Coordinates of C-alpha atoms in Angstrom, one line a residue:
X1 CA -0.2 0.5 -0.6
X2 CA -2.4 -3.0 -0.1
X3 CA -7.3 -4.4 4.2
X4 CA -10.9 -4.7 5.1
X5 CA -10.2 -8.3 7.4
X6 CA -13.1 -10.7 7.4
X7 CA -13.4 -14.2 8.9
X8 CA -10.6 -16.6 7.5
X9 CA -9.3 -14.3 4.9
X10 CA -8.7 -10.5 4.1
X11 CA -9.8 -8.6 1.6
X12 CA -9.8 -5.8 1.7
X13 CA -13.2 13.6 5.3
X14 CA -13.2 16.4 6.3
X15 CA -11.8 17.5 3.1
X16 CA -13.6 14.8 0.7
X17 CA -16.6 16.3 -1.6
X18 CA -16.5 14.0 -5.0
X19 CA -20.2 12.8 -5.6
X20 CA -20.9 10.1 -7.5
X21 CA -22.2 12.1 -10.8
X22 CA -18.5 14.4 -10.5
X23 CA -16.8 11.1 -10.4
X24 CA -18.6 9.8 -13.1
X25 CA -18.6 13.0 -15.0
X26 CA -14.5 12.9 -14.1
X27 CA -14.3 9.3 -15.2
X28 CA -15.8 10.2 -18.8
X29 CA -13.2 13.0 -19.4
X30 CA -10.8 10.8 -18.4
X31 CA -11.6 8.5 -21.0
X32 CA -12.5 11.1 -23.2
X33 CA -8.7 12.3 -23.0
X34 CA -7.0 9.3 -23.1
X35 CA -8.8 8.5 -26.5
X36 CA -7.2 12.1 -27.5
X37 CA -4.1 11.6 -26.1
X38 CA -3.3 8.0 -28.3
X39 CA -4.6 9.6 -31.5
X40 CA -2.9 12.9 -31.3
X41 CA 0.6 11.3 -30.1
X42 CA 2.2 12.0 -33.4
X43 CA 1.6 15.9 -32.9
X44 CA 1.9 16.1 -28.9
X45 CA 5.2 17.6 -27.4
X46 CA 7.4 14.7 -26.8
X47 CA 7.7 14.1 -22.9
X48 CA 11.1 14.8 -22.0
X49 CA 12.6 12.0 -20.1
X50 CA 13.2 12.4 -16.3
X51 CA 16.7 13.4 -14.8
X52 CA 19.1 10.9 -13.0
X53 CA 18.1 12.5 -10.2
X54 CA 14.4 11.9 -10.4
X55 CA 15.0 8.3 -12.0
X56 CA 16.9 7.0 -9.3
X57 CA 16.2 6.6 -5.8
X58 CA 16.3 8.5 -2.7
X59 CA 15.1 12.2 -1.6
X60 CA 16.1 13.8 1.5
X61 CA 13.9 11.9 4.4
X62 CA 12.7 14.9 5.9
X63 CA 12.3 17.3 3.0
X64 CA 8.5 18.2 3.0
X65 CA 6.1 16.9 0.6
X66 CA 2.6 16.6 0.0
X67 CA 1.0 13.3 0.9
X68 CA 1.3 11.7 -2.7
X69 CA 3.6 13.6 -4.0
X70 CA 6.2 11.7 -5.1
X71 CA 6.7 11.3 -9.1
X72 CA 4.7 8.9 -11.4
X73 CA 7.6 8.2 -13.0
X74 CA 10.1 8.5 -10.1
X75 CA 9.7 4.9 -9.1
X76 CA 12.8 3.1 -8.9
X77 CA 13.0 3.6 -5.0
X78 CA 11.5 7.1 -4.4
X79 CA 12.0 7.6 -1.1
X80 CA 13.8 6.3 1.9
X81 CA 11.0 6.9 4.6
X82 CA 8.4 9.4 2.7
X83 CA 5.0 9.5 3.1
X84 CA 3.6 8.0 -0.7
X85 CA 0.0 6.3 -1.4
X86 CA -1.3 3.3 -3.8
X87 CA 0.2 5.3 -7.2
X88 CA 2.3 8.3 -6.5
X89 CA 1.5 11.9 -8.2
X90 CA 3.3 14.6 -9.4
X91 CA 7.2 15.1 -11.0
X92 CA 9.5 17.3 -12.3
X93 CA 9.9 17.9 -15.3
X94 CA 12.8 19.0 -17.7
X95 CA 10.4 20.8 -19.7
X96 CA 9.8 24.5 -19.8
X97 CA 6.5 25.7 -20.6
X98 CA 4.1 27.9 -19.6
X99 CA 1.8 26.2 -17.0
X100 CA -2.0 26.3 -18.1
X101 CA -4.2 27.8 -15.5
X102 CA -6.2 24.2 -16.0
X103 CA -3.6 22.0 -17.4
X104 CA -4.1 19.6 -20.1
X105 CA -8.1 21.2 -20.6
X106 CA -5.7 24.6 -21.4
X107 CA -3.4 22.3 -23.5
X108 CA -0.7 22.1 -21.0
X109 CA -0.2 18.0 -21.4
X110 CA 3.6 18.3 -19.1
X111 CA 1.8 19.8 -16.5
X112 CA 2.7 17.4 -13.1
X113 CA -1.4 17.9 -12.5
X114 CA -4.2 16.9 -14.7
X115 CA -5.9 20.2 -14.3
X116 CA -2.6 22.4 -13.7
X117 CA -3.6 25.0 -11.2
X118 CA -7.4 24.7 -10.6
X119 CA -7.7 28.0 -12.9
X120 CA -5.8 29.6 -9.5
X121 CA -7.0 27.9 -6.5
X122 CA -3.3 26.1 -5.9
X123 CA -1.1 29.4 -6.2
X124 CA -4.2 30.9 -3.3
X125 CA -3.6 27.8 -1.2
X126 CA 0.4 28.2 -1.7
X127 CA 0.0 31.7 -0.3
X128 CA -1.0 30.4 2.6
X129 CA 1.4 27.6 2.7
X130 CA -1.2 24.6 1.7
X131 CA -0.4 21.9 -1.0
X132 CA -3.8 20.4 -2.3
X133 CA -3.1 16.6 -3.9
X134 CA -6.3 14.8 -5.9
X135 CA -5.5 11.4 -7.0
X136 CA -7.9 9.6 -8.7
X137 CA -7.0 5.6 -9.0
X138 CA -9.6 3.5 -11.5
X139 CA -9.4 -0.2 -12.3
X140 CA -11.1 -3.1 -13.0
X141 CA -10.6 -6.3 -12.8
X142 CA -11.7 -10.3 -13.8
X143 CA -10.3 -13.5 -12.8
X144 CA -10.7 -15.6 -15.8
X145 CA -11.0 -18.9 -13.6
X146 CA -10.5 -20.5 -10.6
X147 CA -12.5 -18.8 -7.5
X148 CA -15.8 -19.3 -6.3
X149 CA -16.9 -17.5 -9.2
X150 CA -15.7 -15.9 -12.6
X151 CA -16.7 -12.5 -13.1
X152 CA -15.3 -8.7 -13.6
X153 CA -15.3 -5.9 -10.9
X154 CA -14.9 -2.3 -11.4
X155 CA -13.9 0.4 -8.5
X156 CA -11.9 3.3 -7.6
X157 CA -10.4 5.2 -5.0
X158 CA -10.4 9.7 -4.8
X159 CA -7.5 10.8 -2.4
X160 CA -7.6 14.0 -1.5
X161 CA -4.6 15.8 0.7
X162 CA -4.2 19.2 2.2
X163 CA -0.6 19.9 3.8
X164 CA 0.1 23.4 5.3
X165 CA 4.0 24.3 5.7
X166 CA 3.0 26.3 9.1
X167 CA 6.3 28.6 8.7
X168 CA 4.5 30.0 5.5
X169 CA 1.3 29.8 7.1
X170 CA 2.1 31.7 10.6
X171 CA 5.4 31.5 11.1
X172 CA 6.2 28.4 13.1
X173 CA 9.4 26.9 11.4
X174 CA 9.6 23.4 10.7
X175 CA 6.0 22.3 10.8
X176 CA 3.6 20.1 8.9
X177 CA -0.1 20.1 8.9
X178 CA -1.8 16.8 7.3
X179 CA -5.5 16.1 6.4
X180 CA -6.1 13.3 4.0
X181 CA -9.9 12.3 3.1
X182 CA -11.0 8.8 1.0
X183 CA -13.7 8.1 -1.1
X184 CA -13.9 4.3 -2.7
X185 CA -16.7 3.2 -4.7
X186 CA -17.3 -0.2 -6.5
X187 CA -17.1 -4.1 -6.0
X188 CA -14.1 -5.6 -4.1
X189 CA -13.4 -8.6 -6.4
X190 CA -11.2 -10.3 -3.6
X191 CA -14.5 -10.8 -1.5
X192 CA -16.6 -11.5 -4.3
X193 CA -15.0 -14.2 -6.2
X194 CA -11.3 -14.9 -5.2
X195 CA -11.8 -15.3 -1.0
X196 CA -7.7 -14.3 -0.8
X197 CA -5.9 -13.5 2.3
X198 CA -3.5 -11.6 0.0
X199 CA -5.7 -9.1 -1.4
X200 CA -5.9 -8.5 -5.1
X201 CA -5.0 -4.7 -5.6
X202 CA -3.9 -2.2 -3.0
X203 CA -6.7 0.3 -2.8
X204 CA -9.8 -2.1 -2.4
X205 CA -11.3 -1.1 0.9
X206 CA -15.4 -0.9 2.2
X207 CA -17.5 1.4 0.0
X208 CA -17.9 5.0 1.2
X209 CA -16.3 8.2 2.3
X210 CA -13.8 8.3 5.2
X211 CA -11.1 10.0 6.7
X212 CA -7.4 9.0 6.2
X213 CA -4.7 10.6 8.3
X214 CA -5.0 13.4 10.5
X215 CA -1.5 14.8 11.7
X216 CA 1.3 17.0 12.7
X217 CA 5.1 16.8 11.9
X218 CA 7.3 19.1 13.9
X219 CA 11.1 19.0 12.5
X220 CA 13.9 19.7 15.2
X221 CA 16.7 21.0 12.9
X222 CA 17.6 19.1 10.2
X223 CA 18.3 15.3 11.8
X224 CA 15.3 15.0 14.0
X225 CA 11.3 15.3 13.4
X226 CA 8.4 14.0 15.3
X227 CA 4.9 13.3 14.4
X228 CA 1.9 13.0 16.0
X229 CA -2.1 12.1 15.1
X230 CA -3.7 9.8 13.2
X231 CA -1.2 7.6 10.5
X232 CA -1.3 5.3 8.4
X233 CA 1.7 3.3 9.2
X234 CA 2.2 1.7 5.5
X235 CA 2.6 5.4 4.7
X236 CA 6.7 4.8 6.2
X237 CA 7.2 1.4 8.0
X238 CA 8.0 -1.9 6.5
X239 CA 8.3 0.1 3.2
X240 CA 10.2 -1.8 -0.1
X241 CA 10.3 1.1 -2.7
X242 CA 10.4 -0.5 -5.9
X243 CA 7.1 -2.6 -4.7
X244 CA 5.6 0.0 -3.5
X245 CA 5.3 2.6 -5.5
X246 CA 5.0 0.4 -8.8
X247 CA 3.3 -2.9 -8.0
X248 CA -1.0 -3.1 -7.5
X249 CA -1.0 -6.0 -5.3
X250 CA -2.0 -5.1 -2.1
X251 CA 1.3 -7.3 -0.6
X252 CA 3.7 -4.5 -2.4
X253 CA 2.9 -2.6 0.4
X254 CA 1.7 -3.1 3.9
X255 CA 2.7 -6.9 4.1
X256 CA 0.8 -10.3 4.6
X257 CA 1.4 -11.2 8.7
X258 CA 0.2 -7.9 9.8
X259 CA -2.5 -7.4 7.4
X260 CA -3.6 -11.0 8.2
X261 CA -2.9 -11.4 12.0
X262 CA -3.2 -7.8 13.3
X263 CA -6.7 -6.2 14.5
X264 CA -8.7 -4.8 11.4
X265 CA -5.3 -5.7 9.8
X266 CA -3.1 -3.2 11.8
X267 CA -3.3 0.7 11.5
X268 CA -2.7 0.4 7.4
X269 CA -4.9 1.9 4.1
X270 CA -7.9 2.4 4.5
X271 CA -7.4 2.8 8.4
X272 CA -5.0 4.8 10.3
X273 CA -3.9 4.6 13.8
X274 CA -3.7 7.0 16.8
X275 CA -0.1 7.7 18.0
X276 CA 3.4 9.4 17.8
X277 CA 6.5 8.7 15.6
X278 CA 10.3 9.6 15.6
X279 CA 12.6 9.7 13.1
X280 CA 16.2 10.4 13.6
X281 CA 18.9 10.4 10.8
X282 CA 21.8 9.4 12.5
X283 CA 24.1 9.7 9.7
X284 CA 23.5 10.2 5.7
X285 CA 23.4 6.8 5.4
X286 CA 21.4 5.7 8.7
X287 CA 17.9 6.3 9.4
X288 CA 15.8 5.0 12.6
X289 CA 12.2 5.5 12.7
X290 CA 10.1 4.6 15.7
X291 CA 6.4 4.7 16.6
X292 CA 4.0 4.0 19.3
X293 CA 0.2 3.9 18.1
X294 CA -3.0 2.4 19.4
X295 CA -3.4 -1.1 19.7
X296 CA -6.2 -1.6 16.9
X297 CA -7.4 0.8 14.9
X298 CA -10.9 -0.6 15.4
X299 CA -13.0 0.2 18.8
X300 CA -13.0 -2.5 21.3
X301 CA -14.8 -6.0 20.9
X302 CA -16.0 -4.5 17.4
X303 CA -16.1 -7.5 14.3
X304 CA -12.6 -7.7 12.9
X305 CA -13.2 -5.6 9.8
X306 CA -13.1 -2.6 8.7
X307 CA -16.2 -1.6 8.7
X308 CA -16.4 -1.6 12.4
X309 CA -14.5 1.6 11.9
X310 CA -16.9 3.1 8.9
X311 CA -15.6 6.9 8.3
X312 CA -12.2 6.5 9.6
X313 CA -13.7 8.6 13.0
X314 CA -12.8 6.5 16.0
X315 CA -10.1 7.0 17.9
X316 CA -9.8 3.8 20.4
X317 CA -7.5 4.2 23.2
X318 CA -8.6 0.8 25.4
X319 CA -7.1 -1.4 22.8
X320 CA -3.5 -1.6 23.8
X321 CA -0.7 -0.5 22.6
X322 CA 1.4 -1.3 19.3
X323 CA 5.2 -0.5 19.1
X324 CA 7.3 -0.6 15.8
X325 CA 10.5 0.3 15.1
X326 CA 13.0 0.3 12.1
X327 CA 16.6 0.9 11.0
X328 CA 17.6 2.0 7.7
X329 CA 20.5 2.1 5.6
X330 CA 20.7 3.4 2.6
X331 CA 24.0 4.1 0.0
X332 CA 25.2 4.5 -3.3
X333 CA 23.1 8.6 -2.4
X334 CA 24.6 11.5 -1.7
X335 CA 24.1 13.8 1.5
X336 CA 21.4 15.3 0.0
X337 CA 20.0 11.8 -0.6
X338 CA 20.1 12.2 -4.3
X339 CA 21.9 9.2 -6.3
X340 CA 25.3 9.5 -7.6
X341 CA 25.5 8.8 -11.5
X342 CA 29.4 7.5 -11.1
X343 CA 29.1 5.9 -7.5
X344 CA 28.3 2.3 -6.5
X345 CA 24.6 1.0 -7.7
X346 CA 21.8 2.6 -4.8
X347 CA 20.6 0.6 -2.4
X348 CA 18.8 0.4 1.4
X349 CA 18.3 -2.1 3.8
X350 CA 16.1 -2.3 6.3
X351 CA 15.5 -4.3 9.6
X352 CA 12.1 -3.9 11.8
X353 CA 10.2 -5.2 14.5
X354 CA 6.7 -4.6 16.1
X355 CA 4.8 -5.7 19.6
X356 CA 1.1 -5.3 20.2
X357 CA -0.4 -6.0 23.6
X358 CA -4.1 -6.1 22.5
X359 CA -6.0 -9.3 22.8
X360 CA -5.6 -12.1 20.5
X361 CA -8.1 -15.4 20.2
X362 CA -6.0 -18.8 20.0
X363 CA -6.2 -20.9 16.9
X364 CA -7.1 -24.1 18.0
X365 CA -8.2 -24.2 21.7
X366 CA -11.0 -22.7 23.7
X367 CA -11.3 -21.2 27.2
X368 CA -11.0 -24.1 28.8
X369 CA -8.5 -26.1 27.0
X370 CA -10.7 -28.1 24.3
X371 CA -10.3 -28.3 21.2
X372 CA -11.7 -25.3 19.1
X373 CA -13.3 -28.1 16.4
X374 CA -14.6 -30.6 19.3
X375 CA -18.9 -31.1 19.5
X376 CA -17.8 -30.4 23.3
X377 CA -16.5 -27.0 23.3
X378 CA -18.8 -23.8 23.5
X379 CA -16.9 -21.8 21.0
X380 CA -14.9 -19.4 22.7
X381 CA -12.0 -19.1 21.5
X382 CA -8.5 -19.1 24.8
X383 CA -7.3 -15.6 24.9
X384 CA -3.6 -14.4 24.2
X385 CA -2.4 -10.8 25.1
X386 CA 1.0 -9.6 22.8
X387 CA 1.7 -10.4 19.1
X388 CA 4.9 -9.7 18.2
X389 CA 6.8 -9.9 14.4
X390 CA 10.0 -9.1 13.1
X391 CA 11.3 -8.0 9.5
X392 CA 13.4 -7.3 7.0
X393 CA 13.6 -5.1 3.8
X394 CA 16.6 -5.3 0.8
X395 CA 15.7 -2.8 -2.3
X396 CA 18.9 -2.8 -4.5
X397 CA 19.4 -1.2 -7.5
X398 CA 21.7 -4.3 -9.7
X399 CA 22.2 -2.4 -13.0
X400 CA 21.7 0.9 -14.9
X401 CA 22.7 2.0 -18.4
X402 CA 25.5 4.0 -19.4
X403 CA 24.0 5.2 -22.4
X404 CA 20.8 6.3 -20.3
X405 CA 20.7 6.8 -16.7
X406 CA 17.0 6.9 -16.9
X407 CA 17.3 2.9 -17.7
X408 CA 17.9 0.6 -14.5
X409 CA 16.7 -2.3 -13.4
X410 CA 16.0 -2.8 -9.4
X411 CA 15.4 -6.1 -7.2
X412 CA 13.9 -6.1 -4.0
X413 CA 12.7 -9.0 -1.1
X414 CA 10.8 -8.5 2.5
X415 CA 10.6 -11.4 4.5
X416 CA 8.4 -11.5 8.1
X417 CA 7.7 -13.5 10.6
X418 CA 6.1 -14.3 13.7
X419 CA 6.9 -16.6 16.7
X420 CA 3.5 -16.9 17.8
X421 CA 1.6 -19.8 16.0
X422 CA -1.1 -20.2 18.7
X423 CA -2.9 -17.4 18.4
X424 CA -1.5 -16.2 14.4
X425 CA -3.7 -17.4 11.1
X426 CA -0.1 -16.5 9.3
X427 CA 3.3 -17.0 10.6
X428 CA 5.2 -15.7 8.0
X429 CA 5.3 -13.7 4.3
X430 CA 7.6 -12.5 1.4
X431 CA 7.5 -11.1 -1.3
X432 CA 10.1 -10.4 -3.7
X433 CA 10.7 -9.0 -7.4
X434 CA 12.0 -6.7 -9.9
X435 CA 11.4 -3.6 -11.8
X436 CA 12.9 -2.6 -14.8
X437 CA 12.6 1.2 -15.8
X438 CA 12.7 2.7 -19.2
X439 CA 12.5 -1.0 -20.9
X440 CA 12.0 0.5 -24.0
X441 CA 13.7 3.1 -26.5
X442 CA 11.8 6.4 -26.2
X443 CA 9.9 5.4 -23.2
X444 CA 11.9 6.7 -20.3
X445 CA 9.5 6.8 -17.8
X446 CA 7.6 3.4 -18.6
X447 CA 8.1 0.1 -15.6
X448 CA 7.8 -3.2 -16.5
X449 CA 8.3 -5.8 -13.4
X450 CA 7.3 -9.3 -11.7
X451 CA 6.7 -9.9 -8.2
X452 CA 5.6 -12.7 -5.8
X453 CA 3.9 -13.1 -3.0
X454 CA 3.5 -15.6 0.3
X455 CA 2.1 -16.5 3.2
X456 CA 2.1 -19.5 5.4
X457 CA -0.1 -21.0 8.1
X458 CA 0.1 -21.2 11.6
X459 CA 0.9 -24.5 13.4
X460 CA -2.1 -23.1 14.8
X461 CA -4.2 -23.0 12.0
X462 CA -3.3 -26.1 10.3
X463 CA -3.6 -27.7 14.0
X464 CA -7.2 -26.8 14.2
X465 CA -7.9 -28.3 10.3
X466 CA -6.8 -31.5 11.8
X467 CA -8.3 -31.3 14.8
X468 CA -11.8 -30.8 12.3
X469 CA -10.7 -33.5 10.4
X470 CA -10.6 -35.7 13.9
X471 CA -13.6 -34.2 15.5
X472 CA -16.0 -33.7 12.7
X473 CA -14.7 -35.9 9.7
X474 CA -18.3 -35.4 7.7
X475 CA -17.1 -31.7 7.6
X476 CA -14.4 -31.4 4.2
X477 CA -11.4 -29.6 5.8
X478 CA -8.7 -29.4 3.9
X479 CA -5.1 -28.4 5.9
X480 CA -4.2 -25.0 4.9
X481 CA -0.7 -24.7 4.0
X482 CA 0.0 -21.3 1.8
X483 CA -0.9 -19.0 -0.7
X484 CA 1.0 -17.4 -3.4
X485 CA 0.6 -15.4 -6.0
X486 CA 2.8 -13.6 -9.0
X487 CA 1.8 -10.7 -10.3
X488 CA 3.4 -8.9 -14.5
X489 CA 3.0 -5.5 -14.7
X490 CA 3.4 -2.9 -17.1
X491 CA 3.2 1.3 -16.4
X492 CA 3.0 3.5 -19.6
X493 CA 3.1 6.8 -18.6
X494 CA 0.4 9.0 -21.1
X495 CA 1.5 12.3 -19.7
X496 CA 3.4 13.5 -16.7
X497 CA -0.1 13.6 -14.5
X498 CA -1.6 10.6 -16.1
X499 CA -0.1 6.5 -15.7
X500 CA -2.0 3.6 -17.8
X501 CA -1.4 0.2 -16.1
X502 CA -2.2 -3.3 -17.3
X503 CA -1.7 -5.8 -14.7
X504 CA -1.7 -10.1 -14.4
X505 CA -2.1 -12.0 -11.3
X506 CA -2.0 -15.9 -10.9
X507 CA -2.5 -17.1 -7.3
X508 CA -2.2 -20.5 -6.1
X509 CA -3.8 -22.3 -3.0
X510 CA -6.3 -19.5 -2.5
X511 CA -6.7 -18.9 1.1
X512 CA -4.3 -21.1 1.6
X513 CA -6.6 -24.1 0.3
X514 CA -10.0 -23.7 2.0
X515 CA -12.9 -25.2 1.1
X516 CA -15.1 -23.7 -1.6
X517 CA -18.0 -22.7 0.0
X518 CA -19.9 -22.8 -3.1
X519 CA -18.4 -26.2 -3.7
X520 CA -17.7 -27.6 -0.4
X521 CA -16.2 -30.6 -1.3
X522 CA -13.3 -29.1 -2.7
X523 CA -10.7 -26.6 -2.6
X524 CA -11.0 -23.4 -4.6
X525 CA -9.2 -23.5 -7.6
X526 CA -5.9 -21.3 -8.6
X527 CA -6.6 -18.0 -10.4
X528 CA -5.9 -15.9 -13.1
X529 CA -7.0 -12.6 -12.7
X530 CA -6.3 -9.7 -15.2
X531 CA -7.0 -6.0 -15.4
X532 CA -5.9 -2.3 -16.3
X533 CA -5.6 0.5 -13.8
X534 CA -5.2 4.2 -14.6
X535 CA -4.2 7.1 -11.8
X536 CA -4.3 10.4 -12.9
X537 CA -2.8 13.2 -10.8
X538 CA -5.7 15.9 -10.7

């Protein structure tokens, strides 16, 4: 996962019923625990290590899973096209114990959720085919300089997921039934202080309660499944495993020239859009997914944020029309898409492209033909109807250890691009890094990694900071150029339901090198931000 667009730069129910004195209630056992956990470690049950299996890389593509439900600790690529969310949930385990009807409150600390089974509600769902996922991400976070303004910033994010296996439910074989709710609460320190187009952390989003996704799979044997509804398409598309499942910038997941460029920034956390999607796996190896989804996941002529779209509830279908599609191969698996311990090192490789035909506003020129920045033009931005990208993925496993198959060390890069620079902020992104899992002795199922980030300005956009700089040269407009950032990461895993994760991100050229508003004489500085995130799997 990475949102809520705003002019120049981004930042970021049915089923929903946290209020805030739960979640703060919540938070305070949370805190309460962990305190526990550290100073009872010598007497805990060790946590066994995962298998190979679960350590390495790929489940079957259409096996059924709950929305979040892929492992904590199962992160080195967890899935070739699963659905997953900003920290993943639950895991096996090689540990055989009796499962407390609440969890760790009935001492149960290898239980995959925090409070086990709900004292029974999840074995009643299960009888009636439904999966109930709680995911409860916390951070906070400070940038210790640069921006418009130091400071700290505290938020989270509740997901909550029902999925109903309908052939357990009423019989219909095959079928999925998906309703995921959000609540976020907090400051959004990327709007606040930093003013990034790369967003800071992957679940910062406008404050409140909203639905998610809202849809239904239908599987056609084993090679062939079609869903339909409301998606979120960084849920599948455009996906680099090792970044997504591990890293908190919000780049590691749904990337920079769709988040930047596209309407609200595209059908992507905390918005969803309206459509159908086909996945076919051609062979064991070969995967093609393809979609076709509303054009903005905004209603029409609405402001370009987020917010124009407040609970997640509108369903525009005059906004045109946005296509994607996606090959992937994957090796180094077996049939079942589980890794082989003695075959080559696992690997996939994607290739994508998207088209929408909504409305775009040109960068530099008006309705008429003058310049956007000239004292003679009204404003109004020329229009352009199409945007169109393409894309590419490479997630490869480079080394594991013989003497622990838990131990590997993955490298990953996703370029994308866009033609259009007339009517693009962005023209093109990457990001690239590595992940290293089980770095240390007796810590099988802790990451360390680095990643990087950038974007680059349009012709278009850099055109119409020189055309300021012509036009209106008492105005300080520095050309934009790029951003990047780097981001160090570390994920301890407490228990089997419960991740730890301290986090630092530099970024340079923020906003690609606009003015400080605060300062408008100059650019905003670079920044260091840190912070510590925990998710815990309820």
């Amino acid at each position: 996962m990475p949102l809520a667009k705003r002019p120049l730069f981004a930042s970021t129910a049915g089923i929903l019923v946290a209020s805030g004195a739960r979640r703060h209630a919540a938070l305070g056992l949370a805190s309460t625990v962990a305190i526990a956990c550290v100073a009872c470690a010598a007497h805990a049950d060790e946590i066994p290590p995962l298998s190979p299996a679960l350590g390495g890389f790929f489940s079957d593509p259409f096996q059924q899973t709950p929305a979040s439900a892929a492992s904590l600790s199962d992160l080195s690529l967890p899935q070739l096209a699963g659905s997953q969310f900003r920290a993943d949930a639950s895991s096996s385990s090689s540990a055989a114990k009796a499962p407390g009807p609440w969890g760790a409150l009935s001492g149960d600390w290898q239980n995959q959720n925090f409070l086990g089974d709900i004292g029974g509600l999840r074995p009643a769902l299960s009888n009636y085919g439904v999966t109930l996922t709680i995911l409860e991400n916390v951070e906070t976070f400070g940038n210790l300089s640069g921006g418009v303004k130091q400071g700290w910033e505290a938020d989270g994010l509740t997901t909550v997921t029902l999925q109903m296996d309908t052939e357990k439910a009423f019989g219909l074989k095959g079928g999925t039934l998906n309703v995921s709710g959000l609540q976020y609460w907090g400051g959004n320190l990327s709007a606040d202080n930093l003013l990034l187009l790369q967003t800071l952390t992957d679940i910062e989003a406008p404050v409140g309660v909203r639905l998610w996704e809202l849809w239904y799979q239908q599987k056609f044997g084993d090679k062939f499944d079609i869903k339909v509804g409301e998606q979120s398409l960084d849920e599948e598309f455009t996906i680099a495993p090792t970044a997504n499942s591990f890293f908190i910038s919000s780049m590691s997941g749904w990337p920079g020239v769709p988040t930047i460029d596209l309407p609200g920034g595209g059908p992507a956390y905390p918005l969803a859009g309206l459509g159908v999607r086909g996945r076919v796996q051609v062979t064991d190896s070969v995967t093609v997914l393809a979609g076709v989804f509303n054009g903005s996941p905004i209603p029409r002529d609405s402001p370009n944020v987020a917010e124009s779209n407040p609970h997640g509830v509108s369903f525009p279908l005059d906004t045109g029309t946005l296509a994607i599609a996606e090959l992937q191969y994957a090796y180094g698996s077996s049939a079942s898409g589980k890794p082989n311990s003695d075959g080559p090192l696992p690997g996939v490789y994607k290739i994508g492209a998207w088209y929408d035909s909504y409305k775009f506003d040109d960068q530099q020129y008006d309705t008429i033909g003058l310049p956007l920045a000239s004292p003679l033009s009204k404003g109004d931005p020329a229009e352009h109807h199409g945007d169109f990208s393409l894309y590419g993925v490479m997630d490869q496993m480079i080394w594991r250890s013989k003497d622990n198959a838990n131990r590997s060390l993955n490298v990953f890069v996703r370029p994308m691009f866009t033609p259009y620079q007339d009517r693009n902020l962005v023209s093109a992104s990457i990001n690239a890094g590595f992940a290293l899992h089980a770095p240390l002795p007796g810590r099988d199922n802790d990451i360390v990694g680095v990643e990087m980030g950038t974007v680059w300005a349009s012709s278009g956009a850099s055109g119409f900071d020189r055309q300021m700089q012509f036009y209106q040269p008492s105005v300080y407009t520095p050309i934009r150029s790029s951003e990047t950032f780097i981001e160090a990461s570390y994920q301890f895993q407490v228990v089997p339901s419960w991740v730890i994760q301290p986090d630092v991100q530099y970024f340079i050229n923020p906003g690609m090198g606009i003015a400080n508003p605060d300062d408008p004489m100059q650019r905003i500085k670079n920044e260091l931000v840190v912070g510590l995130r925990t998710n815990i799997n309820f």
